[in-house]
XYZ file of C-alpha atoms in Angstrom:
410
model
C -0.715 -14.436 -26.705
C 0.896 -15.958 -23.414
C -1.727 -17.227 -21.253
C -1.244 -18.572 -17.497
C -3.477 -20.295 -15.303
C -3.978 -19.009 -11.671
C -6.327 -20.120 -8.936
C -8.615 -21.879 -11.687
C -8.536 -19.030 -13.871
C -6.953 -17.540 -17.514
C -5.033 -14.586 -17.331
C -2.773 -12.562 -19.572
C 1.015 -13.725 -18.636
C 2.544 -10.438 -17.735
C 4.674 -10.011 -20.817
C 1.129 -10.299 -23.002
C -0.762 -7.859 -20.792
C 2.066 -4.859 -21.275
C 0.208 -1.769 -21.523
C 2.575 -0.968 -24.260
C 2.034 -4.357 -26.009
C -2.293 -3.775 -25.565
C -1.707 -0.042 -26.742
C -3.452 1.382 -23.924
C -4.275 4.699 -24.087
C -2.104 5.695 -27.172
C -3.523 7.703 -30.055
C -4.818 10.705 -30.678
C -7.511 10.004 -29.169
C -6.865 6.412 -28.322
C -9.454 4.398 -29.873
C -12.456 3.127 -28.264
C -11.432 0.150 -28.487
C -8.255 0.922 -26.203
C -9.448 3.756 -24.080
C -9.338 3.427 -20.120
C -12.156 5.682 -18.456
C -13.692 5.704 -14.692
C -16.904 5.706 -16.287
C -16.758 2.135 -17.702
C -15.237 0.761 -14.441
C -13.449 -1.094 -15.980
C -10.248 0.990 -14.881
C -9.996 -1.701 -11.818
C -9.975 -4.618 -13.847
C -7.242 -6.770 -15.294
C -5.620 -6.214 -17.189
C -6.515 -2.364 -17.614
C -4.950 -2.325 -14.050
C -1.444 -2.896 -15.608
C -2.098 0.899 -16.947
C -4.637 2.772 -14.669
C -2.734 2.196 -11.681
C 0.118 4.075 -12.878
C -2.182 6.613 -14.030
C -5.313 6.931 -11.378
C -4.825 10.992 -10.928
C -5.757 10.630 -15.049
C -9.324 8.512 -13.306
C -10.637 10.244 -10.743
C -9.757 13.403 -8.133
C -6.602 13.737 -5.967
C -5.187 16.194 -3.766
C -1.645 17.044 -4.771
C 0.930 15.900 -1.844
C 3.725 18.247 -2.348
C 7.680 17.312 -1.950
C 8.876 21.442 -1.109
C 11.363 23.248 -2.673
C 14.154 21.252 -0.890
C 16.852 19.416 -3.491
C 16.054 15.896 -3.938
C 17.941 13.658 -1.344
C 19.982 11.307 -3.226
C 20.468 7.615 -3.188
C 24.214 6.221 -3.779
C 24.322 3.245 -5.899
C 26.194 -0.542 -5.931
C 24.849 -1.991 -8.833
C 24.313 -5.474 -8.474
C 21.845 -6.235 -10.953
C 23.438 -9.472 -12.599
C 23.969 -11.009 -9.132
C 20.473 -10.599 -8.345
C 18.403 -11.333 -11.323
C 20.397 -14.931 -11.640
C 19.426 -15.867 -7.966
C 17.734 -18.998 -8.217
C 15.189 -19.945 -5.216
C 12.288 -22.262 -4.363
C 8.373 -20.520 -4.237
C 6.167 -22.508 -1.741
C 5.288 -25.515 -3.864
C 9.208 -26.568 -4.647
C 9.074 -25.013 -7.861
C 12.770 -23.257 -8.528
C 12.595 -19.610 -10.213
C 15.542 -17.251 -10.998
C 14.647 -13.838 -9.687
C 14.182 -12.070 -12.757
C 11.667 -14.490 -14.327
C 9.763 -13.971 -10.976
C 9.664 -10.656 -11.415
C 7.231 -11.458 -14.495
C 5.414 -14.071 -12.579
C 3.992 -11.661 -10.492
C 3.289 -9.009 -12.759
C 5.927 -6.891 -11.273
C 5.366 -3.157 -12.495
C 8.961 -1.979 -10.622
C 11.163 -3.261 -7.773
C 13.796 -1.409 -6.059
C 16.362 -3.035 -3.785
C 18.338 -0.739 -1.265
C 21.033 -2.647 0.644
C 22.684 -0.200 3.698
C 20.938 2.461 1.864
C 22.357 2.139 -1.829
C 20.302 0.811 -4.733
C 21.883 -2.470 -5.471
C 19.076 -2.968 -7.932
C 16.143 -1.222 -9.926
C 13.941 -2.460 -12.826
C 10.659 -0.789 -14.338
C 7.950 -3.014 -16.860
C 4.806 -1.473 -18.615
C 3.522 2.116 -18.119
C 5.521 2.700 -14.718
C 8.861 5.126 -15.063
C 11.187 5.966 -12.010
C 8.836 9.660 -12.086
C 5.489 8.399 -12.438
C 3.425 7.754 -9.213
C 2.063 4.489 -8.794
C -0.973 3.356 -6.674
C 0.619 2.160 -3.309
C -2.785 0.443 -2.757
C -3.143 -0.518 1.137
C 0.729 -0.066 1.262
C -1.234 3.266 2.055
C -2.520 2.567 5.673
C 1.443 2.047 6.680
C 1.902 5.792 6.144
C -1.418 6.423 8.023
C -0.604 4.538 10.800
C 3.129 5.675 10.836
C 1.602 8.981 10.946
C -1.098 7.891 13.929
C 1.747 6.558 16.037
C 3.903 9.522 16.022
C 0.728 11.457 17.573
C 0.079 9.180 19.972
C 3.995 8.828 20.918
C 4.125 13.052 20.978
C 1.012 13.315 23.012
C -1.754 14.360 20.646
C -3.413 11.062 20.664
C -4.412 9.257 23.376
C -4.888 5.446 22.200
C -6.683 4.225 25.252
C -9.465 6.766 24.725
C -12.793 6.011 22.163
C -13.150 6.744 18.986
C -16.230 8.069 19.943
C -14.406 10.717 22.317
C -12.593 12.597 18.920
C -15.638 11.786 16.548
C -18.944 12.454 18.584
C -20.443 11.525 14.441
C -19.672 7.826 15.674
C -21.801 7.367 18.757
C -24.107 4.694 17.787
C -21.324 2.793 15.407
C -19.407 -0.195 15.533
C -16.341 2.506 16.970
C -18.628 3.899 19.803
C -16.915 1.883 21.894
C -13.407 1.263 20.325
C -10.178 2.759 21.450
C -7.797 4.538 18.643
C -5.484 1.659 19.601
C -8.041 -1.232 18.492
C -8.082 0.726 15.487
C -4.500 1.420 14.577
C -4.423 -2.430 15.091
C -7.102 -3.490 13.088
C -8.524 -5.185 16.322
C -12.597 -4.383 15.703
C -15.592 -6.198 15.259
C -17.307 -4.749 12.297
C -20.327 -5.926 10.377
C -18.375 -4.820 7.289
C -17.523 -7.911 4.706
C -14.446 -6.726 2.409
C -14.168 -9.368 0.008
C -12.450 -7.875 -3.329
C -14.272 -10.003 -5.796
C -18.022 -10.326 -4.941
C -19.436 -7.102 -6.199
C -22.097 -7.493 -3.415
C -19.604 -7.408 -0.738
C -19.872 -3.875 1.441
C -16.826 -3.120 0.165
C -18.058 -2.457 -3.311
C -20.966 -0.376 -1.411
C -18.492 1.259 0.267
C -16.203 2.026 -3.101
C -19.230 3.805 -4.277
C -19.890 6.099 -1.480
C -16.310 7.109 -1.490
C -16.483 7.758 -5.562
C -13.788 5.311 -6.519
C -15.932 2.881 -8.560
C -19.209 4.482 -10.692
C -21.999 4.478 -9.198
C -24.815 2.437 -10.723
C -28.586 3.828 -12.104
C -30.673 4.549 -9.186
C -27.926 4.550 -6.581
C -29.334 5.976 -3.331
C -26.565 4.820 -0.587
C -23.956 7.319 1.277
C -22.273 9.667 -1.087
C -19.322 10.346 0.927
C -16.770 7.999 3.159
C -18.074 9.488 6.186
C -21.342 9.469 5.501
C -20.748 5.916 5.099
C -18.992 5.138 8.054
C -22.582 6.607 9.978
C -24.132 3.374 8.811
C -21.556 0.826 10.281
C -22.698 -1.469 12.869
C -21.085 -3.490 15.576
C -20.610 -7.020 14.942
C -19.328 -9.491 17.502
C -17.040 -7.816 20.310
C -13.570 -5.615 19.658
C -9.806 -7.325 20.698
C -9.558 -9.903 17.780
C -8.093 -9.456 14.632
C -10.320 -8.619 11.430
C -8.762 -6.913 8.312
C -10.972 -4.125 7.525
C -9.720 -1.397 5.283
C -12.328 1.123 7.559
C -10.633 1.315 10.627
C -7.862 2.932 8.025
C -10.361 5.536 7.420
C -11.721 6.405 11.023
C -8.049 6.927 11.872
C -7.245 9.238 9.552
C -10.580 11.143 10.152
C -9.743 11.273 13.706
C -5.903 12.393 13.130
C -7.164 15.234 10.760
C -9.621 16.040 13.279
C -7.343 16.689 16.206
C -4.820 18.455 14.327
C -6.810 20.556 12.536
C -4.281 19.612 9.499
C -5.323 17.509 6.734
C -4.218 14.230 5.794
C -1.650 15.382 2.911
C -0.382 18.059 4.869
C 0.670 15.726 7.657
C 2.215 13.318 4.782
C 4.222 16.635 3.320
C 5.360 17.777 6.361
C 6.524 14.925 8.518
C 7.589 12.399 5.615
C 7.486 14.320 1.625
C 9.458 17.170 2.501
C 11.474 16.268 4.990
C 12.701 12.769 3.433
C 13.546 15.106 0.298
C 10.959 13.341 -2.224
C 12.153 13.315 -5.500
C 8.363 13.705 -7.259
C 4.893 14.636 -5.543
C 2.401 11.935 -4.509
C -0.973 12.356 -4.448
C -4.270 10.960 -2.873
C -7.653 9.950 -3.904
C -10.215 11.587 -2.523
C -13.787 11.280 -1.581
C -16.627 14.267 -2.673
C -16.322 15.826 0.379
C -12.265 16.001 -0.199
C -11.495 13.397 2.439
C -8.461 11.308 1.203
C -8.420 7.209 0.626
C -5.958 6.822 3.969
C -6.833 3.199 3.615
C -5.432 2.772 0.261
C -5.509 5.596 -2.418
C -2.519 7.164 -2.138
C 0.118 7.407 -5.249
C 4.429 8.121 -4.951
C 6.897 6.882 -6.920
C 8.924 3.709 -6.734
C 11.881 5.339 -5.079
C 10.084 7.619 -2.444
C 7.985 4.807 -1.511
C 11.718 3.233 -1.098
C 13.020 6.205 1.213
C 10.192 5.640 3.611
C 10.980 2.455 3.833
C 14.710 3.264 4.155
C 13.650 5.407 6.792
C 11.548 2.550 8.707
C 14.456 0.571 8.866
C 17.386 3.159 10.317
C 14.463 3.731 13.180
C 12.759 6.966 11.867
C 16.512 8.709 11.132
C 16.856 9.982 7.511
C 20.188 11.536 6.497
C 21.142 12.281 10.240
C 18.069 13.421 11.199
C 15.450 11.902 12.811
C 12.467 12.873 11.465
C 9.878 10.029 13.609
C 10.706 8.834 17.318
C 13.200 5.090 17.069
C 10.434 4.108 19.356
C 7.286 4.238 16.878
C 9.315 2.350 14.934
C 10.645 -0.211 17.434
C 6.945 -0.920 18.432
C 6.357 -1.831 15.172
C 8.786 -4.030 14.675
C 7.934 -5.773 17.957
C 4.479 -6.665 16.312
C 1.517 -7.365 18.381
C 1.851 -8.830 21.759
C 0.205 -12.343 22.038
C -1.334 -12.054 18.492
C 0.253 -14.155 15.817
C -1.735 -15.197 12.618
C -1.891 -18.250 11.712
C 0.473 -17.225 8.669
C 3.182 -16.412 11.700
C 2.316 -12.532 11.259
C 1.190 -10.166 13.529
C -0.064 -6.577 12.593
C 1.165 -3.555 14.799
C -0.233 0.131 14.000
C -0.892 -0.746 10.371
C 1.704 -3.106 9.667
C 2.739 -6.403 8.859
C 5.373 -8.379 11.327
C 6.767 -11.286 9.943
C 9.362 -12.438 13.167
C 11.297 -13.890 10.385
C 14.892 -14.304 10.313
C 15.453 -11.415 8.540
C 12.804 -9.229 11.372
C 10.922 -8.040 8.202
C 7.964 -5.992 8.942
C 6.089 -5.251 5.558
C 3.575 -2.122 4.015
C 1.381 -4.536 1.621
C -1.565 -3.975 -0.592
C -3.701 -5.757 -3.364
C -2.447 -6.875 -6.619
C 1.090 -7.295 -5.303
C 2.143 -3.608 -3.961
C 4.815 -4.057 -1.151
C 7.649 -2.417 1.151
C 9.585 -4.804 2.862
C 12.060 -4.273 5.348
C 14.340 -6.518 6.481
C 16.513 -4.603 9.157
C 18.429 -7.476 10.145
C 20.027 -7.814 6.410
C 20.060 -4.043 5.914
C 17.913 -4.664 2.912
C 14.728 -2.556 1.923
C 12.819 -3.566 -1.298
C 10.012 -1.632 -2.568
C 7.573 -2.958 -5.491
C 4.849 -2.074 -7.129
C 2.987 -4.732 -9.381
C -0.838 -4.649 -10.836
C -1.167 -8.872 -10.462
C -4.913 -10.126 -11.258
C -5.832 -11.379 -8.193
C -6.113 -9.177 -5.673
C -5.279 -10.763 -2.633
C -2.376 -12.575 -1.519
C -1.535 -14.784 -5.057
C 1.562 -13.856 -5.544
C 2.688 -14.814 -2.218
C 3.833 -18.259 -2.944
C 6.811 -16.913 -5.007
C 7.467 -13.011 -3.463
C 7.795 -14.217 0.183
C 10.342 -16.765 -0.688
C 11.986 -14.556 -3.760
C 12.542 -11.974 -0.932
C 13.600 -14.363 1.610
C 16.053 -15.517 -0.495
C 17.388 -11.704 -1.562
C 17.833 -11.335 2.270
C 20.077 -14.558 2.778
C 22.179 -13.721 -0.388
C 22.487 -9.774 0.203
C 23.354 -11.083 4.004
C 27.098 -12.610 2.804
């Protein structure tokens, strides 16, 4: 079997850790041998991942997030697929890849390119077909802030006031004294470590209260994602940047609480429906039926495109403008005054790049990502189950896309 080598460590190559090659899942019943349960846990692991995550309403509960009885809106197509798979470009350490092999080296799952709104290019690898959902990962807290800033742009949401003011059940938490807008930013001082390998980490606590990892013999902690968020103190003072997947949460619960609507009704009526989904999503949700908003929710590779299609032509889909050009132009304007050391900023869930190509990205673990690049007219949308979780495939995809950009540009 291909092997490769990444940060230290001995993983499957991508072509040896097919789900098709494995034979996850097939038989009937599969054998033991081959099965893929929540109740081993081993559903988040690699390479299982390179099957579960095209498959997680199979794992554990979802609500349903309905696309109507509207027609499908339809994509026009320029195929440039030869073109693209022999680009040739350099990943961060001066290594040259052709685009194609790269799609490998990152354990790509399925990539589509829109250029001025056609598909120039579309490829699917393992379990993942153009009508199976696939987990978006934290791709997912785009959508929920997308859907955050259109409140606060119409009125509903004030993001000055405290979190505390729409969820009295957070006086005495690290949001007491947070306003939505720290939130939506990911601007708070939590005493909340989310580190996605040390199984001690809070977020592993945290996975358990919510119900997406087993919970082990004896487990006495929070049994819902609420009831979890009770227990989160302050740590340090809010205004600086921390990634912490639970601000994603308290925004969602405070969205659902002021419109009385829940979280997948908002997604299928201001983006499924009206940006004529071809296939339903769906969301993972707690015990108490609140949704993962911070990273649980599931579409296909070609809806997740048409939001992002619709990020870039400034909230207009199909001559209609179904979120305000000025959500999205805030957005892309990215932080004031906060760059990362990486050259990002993060703006109502988002990632700004203030590259040449004024790319502003959705991006989650194991390689999920939306990138628009309004400046080339380019959207790409991929979804990839990569062993690491956080940021390895980075040295290759930032470049790789980089250089789609420049070539789709001439």
């Amino acid at each position: 079997m291909g092997m490769v080598e990444i940060n230290g460590q001995h993983y499957l190559d991508a072509r040896a850790s097919d789900p098709r090659e494995l034979g996850w899942m097939r038989g009937a019943p599969p054998p033991a041998d081959k099965r893929i349960t929540f109740e081993s846990g081993t559903f988040r692991d690699f390479p299982h991942i390179r099957w579960s995550f095209s498959h997680m309403r199979e794992l554990m509960p979802t609500a349903n997030v309905w696309r109507g009885l509207g027609m499908p809106s339809q994509f026009e197509h320029s195929n440039k697929s030869a073109e693209i798979d022999a680009l040739t470009f350099a990943d961060t350490n001066g290594r040259t890849r052709r685009f194609d092999d790269a799609l490998f080296d990152t354990y790509t799952d399925g990539i589509v390119v829109l250029h001025r709104g056609r598909i120039v290019y579309e490829r699917y690898f393992g379990a993942l077909e153009p009508h199976l959902p696939h987990e978006c990962q934290s791709c997912t807290k785009s959508y929920t802030g997308t859907l955050t800033a259109v409140l606060v742009h119409e009125g509903v949401l004030d993001e000055s006031k405290m979190i505390s003011y729409y969820l009295p059940e957070l006086q005495g938490t690290a949001w007491e004294d947070a306003t939505l807008r720290q939130v939506m930013d990911m601007q708070t001082g939590l005493a909340f470590r989310e580190n996605y390998v040390d199984e001690q980490s809070d977020l592993w606590t945290y996975r358990c209260a919510f119900g997406r990892l087993p919970r082990p013999a004896g487990y006495d902690g929070p049994r819902t994602s609420c009831d979890y968020l009770r227990t989160v103190h302050k740590q340090g003072s809010h205004g600086e940047f921390v990634y912490q997947s639970l601000n994603t949460q308290v925004m969602a619960w405070v969205i659902m609480r002021v419109t009385g609507r829940s979280f997948v009704q908002l997604l299928q009526d201001l983006l499924w429906g009206p940006l004529g989904c071809e296939q339903d999503g769906y969301v993972e949700v707690d015990p108490a039926g609140m949704p993962t908003a911070e990273g649980g929710l599931s579409a296909t590779l070609r809806d997740f495109a048409r939001f992002g299609e619709m990020m870039r032509c400034e909230g207009e889909w199909h001559g209609k403008q179904l979120i305000p050009a000025s959500v999205v132009r805030d957005v892309r304007e990215g932080t004031p005054n906060a760059k990362l050391e990486s050259g990002y900023s993060y703006r109502s869930q988002w990632w700004v790049s203030h590259d040449e190509l004024g790319s502003f990205e959705a991006r989650g673990i194991h390689g999920q990502r939306l990138y628009i690049a309004p400046k080339v007219e380019m959207v790409v949308a991929r979804f990839a189950s990569h062993p690491i979780a956080d940021g390895a495939d980075d040295p290759v995809t930032r470049p790789q896309l980089l250089a789609l950009g420049r070539m789709l540009r001439t």
